[in-house]
PDB file of C-alpha atoms in Angstrom:
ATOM      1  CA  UNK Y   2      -5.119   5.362 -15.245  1.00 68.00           C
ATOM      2  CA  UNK Y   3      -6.067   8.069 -18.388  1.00 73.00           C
ATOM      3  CA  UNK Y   4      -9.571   9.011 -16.431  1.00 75.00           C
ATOM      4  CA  UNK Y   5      -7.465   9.753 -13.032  1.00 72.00           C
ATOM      5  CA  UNK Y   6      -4.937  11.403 -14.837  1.00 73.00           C
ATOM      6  CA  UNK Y   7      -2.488   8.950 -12.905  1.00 68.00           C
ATOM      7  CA  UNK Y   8       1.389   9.249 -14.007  1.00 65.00           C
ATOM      8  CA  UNK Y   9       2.320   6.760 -11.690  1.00 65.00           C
ATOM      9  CA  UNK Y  10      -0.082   3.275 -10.642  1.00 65.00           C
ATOM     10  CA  UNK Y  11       1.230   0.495  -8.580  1.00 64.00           C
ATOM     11  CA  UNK Y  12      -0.812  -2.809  -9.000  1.00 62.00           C
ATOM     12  CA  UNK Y  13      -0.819  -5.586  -6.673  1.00 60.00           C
ATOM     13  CA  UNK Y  14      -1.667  -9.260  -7.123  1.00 61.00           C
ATOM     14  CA  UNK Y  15      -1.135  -9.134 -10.742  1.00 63.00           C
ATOM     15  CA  UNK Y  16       0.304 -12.876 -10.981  1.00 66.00           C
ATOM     16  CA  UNK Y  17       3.496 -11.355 -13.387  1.00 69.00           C
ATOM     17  CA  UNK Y  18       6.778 -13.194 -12.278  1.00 71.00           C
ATOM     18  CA  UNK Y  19      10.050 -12.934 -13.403  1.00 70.00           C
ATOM     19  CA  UNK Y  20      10.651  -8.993 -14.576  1.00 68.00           C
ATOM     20  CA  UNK Y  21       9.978  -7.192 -17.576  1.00 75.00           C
ATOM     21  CA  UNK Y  22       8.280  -4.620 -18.987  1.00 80.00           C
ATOM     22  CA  UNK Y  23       4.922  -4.266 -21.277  1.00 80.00           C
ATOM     23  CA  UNK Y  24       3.563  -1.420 -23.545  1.00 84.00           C
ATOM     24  CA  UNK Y  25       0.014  -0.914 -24.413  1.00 83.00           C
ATOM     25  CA  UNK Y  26      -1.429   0.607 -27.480  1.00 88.00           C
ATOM     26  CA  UNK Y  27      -1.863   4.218 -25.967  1.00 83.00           C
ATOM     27  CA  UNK Y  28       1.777   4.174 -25.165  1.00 83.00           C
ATOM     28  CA  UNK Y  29       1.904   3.532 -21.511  1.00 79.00           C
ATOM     29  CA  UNK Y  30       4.305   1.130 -19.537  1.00 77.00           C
ATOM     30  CA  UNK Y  31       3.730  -1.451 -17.286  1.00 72.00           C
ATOM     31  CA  UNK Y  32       6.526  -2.330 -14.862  1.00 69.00           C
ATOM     32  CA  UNK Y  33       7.009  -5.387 -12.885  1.00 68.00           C
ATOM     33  CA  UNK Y  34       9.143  -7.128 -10.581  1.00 62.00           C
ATOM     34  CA  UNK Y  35       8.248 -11.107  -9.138  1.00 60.00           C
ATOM     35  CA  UNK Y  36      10.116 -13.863  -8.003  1.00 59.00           C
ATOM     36  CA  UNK Y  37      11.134 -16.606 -11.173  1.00 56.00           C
ATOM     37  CA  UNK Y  38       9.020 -19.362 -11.224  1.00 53.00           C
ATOM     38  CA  UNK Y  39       7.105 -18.602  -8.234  1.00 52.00           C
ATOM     39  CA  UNK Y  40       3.920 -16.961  -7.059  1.00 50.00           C
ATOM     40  CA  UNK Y  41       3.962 -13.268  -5.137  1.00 68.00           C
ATOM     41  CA  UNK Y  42       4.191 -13.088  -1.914  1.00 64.00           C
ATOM     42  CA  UNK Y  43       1.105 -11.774  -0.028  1.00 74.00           C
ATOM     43  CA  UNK Y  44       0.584 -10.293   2.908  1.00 87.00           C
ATOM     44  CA  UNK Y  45      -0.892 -12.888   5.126  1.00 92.00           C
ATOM     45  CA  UNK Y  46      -4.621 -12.079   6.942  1.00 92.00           C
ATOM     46  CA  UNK Y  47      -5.214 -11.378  10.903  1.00 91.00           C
ATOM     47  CA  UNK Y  48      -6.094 -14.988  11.032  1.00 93.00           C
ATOM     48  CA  UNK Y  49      -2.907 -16.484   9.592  1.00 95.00           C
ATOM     49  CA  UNK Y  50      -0.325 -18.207  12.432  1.00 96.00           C
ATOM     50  CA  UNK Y  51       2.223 -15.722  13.942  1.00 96.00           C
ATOM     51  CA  UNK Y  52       5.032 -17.733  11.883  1.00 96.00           C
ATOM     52  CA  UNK Y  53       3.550 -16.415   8.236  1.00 94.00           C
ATOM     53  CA  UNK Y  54       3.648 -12.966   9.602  1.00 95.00           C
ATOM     54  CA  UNK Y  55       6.682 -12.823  10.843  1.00 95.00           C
ATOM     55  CA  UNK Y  56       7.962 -14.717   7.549  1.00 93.00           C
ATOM     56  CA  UNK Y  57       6.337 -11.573   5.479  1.00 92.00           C
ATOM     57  CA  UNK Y  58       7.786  -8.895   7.035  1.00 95.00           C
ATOM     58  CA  UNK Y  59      10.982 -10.245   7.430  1.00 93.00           C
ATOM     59  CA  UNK Y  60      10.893 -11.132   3.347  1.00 90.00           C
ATOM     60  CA  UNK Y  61       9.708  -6.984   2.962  1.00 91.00           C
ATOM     61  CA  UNK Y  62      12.595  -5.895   4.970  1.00 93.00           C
ATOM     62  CA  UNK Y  63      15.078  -7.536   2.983  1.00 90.00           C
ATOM     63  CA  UNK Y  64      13.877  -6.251   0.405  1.00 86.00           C
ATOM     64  CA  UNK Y  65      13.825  -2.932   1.866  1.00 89.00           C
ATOM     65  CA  UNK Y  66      17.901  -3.779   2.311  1.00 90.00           C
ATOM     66  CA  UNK Y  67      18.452  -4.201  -0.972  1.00 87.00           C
ATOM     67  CA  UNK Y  68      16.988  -0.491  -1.782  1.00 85.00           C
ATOM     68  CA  UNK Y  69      19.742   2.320  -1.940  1.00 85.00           C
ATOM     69  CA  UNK Y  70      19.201   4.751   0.996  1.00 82.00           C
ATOM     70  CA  UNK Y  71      18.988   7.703  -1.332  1.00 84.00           C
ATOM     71  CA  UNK Y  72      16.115   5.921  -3.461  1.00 85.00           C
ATOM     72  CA  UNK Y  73      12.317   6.917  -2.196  1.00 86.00           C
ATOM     73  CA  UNK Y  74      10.565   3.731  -1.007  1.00 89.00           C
ATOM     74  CA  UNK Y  75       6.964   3.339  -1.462  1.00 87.00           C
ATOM     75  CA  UNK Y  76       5.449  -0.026  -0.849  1.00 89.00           C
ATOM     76  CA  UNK Y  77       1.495  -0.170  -1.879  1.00 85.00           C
ATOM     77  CA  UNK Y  78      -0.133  -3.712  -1.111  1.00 83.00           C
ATOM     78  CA  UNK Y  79      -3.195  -5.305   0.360  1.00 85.00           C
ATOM     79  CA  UNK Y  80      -1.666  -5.527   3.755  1.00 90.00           C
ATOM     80  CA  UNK Y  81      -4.420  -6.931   5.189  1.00 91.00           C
ATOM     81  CA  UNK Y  82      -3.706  -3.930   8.220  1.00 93.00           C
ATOM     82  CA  UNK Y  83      -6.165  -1.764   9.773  1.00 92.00           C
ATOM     83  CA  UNK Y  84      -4.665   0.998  11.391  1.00 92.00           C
ATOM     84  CA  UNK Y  85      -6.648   3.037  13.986  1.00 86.00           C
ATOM     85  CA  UNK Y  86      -6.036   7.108  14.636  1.00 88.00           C
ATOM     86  CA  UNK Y  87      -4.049   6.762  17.664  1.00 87.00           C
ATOM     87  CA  UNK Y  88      -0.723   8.298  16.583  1.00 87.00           C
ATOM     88  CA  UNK Y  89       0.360   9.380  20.071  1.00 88.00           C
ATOM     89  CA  UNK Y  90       4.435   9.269  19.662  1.00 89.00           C
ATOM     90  CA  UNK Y  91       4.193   7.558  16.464  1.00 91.00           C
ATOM     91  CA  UNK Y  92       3.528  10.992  14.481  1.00 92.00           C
ATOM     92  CA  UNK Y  93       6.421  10.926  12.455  1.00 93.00           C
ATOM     93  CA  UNK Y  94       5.074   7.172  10.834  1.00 95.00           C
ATOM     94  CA  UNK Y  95       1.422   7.633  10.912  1.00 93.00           C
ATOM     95  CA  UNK Y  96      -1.293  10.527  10.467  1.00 91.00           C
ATOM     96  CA  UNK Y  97      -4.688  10.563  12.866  1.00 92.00           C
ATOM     97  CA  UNK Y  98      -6.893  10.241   9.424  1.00 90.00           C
ATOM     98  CA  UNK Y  99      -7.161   6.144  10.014  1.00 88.00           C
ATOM     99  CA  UNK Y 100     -10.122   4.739   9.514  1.00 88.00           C
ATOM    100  CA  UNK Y 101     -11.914   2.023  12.325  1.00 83.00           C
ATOM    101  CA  UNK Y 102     -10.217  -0.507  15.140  1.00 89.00           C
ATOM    102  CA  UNK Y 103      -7.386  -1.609  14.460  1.00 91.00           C
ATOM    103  CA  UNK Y 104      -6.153  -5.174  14.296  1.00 93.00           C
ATOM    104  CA  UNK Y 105      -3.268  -7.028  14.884  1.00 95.00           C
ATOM    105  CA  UNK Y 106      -1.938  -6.930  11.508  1.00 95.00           C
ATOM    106  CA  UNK Y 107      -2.099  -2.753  11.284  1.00 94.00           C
ATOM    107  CA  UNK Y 108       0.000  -2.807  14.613  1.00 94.00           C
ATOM    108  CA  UNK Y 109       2.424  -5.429  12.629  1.00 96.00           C
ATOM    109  CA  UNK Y 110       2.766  -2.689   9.514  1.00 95.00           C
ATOM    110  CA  UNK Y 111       2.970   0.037  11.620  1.00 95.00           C
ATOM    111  CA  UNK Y 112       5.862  -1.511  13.627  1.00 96.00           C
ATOM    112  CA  UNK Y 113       7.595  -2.199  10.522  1.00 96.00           C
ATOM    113  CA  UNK Y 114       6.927   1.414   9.499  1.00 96.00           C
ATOM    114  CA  UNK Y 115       8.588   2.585  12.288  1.00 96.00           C
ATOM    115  CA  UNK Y 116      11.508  -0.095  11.555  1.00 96.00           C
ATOM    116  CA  UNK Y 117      12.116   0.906   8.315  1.00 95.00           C
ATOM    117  CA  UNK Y 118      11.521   5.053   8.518  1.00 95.00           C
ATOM    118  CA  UNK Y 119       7.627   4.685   6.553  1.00 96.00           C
ATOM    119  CA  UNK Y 120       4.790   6.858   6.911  1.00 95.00           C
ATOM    120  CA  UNK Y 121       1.200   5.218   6.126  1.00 94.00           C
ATOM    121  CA  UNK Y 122      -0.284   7.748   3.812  1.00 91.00           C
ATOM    122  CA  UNK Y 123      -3.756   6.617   3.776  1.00 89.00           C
ATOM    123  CA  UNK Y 124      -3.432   7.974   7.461  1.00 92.00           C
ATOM    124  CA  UNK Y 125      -2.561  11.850   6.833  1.00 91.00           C
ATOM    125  CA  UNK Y 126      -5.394  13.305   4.947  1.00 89.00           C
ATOM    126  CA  UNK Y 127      -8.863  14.129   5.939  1.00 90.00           C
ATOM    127  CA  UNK Y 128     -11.700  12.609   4.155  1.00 89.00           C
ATOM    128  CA  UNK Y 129     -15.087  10.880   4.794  1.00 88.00           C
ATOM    129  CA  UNK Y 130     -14.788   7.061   5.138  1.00 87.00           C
ATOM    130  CA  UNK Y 131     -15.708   6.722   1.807  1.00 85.00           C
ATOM    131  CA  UNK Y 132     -12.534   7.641   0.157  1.00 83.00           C
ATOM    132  CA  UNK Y 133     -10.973   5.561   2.827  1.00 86.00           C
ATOM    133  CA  UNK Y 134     -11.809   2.185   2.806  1.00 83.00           C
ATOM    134  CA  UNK Y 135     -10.347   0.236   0.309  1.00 83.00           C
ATOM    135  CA  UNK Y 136     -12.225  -3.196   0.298  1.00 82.00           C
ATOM    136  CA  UNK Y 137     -15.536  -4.081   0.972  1.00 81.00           C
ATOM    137  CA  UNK Y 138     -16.876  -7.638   1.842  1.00 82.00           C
ATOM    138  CA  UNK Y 139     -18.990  -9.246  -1.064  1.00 83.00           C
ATOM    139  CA  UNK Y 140     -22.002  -8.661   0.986  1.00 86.00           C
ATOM    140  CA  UNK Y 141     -20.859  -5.304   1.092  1.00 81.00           C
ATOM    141  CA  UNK Y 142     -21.562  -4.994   4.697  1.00 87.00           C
ATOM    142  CA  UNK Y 143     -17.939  -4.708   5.876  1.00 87.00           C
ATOM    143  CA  UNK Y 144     -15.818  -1.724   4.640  1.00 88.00           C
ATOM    144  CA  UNK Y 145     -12.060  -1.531   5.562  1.00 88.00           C
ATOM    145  CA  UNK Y 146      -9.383   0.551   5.067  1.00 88.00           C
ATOM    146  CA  UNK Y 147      -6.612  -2.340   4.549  1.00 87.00           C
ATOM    147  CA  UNK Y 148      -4.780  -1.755   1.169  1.00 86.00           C
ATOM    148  CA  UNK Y 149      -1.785   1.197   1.826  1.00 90.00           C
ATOM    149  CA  UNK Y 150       0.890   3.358   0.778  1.00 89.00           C
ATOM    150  CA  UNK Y 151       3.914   4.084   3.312  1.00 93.00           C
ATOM    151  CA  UNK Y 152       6.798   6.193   1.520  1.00 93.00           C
ATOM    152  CA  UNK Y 153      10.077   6.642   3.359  1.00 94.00           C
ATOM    153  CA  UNK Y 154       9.173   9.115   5.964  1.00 94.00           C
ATOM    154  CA  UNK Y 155      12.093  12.089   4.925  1.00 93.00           C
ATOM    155  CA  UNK Y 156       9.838  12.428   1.674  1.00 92.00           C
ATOM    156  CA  UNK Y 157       6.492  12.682   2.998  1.00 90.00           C
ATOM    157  CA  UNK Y 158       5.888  16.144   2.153  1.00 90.00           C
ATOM    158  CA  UNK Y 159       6.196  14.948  -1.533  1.00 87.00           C
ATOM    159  CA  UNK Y 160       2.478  13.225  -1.043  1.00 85.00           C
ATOM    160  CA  UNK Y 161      -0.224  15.770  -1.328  1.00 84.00           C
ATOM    161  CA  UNK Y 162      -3.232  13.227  -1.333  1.00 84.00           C
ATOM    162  CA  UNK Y 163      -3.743   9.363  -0.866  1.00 84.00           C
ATOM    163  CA  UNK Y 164      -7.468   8.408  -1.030  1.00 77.00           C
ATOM    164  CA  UNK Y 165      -9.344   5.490  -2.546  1.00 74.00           C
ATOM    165  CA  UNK Y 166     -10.782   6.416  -6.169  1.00 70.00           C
ATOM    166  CA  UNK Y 167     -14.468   5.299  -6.611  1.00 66.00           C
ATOM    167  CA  UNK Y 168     -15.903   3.887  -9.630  1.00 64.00           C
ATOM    168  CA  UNK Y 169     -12.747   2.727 -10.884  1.00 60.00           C
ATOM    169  CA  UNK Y 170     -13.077  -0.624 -13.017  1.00 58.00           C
ATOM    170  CA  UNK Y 171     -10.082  -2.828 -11.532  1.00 57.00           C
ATOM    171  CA  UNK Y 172     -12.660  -5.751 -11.115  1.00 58.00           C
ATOM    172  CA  UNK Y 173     -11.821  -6.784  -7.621  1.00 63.00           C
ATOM    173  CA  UNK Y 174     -13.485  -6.147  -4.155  1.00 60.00           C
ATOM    174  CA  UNK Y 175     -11.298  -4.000  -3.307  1.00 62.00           C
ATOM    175  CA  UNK Y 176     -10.512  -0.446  -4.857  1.00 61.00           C
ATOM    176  CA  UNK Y 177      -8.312   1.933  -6.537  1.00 60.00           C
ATOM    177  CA  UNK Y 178      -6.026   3.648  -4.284  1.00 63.00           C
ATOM    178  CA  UNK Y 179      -4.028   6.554  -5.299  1.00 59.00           C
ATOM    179  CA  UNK Y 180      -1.710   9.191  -4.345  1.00 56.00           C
ATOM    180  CA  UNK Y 181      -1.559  12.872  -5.876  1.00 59.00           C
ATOM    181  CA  UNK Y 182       2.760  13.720  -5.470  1.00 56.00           C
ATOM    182  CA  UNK Y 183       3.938  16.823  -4.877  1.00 57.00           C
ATOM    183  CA  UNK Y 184       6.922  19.267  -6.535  1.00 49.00           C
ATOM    184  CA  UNK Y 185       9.812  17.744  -5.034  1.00 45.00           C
TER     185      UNK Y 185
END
């Protein structure tokens, strides 16, 4: 977080329930939120049965509920969702910068984009591929662009990058992703 000069990182799949707050010993704060007693959720892969699917995104939008409409929403996770660069009519929720096919689970998130007023931001910035894909297979063979960041579509001009960070140390096959804010 220091090297990037991050203010702001959301992690994923860091096994923390309950909700609390930790300090480390260079004085930043860790924030999280999990269910009591129970593992995350995660979003399930393009293999998993329609009925998991369905279940996640219907467990994200009531979250999303819960969220007061003059709050910003971000939600960062491995989505499991490719996303391709076909925005025809679906400008307002998604950029042309996509990277590959996608698959069902990227129409799934971008659906629920729509839904819920998101834009993917992974999708509205140029770069090459590789600050675009976010995991790579173990082989490293297959690269992806899967992990995102969708902020409530009315503050979109607030993000003035999202790309993938290389060489960061998170230990895990898949990568740093980060977003550079604007004044807002």
């Amino acid at each position: 977080m220091l090297i990037y000069k991050l203010q702001i990182m959301g992690l994923s799949k860091v096994r923390r329930n309950g909700f609390g707050e930790l300090r480390t010993p260079r004085g930043l704060t860790f924030l999280y939120s999990g269910k009591q007693d129970e593992e995350y959720c995660y979003a399930p892969t393009n293999l998993a049965s329609e009925e998991d699917k369905e279940d996640f995104y219907r467990a994200l939008k009531l979250t999303l509920k819960k969220i007061r409409q003059q709050n910003i929403v971000i939600v960062m996770e491995d989505l499991n969702a490719k996303v391709d660069t076909k925005n025809n009519g679906r400008q307002r929720h998604m950029g042309i910068h996509g990277m590959g096919v996608g698959n069902e689970n990227g129409a799934k998130f971008l659906e629920f984009c729509q839904d819920n007023d998101l834009t993917i931001g992974g999708t509205s910035f140029i770069h090459g591929d590789h600050h675009k894909y976010t995991w790579n297979s173990p082989d490293g063979v297959m690269k992806n662009q899967i992990d995102h960041l969708a902020i409530s579509s009315k503050w979109r001009s607030s993000l003035l990058d999202v790309r993938k960070r290389r060489g960061a140390n998170i230990n895990c096959d898949h990568h740093l992703l980060s977003r550079r804010r604007g004044a807002t």
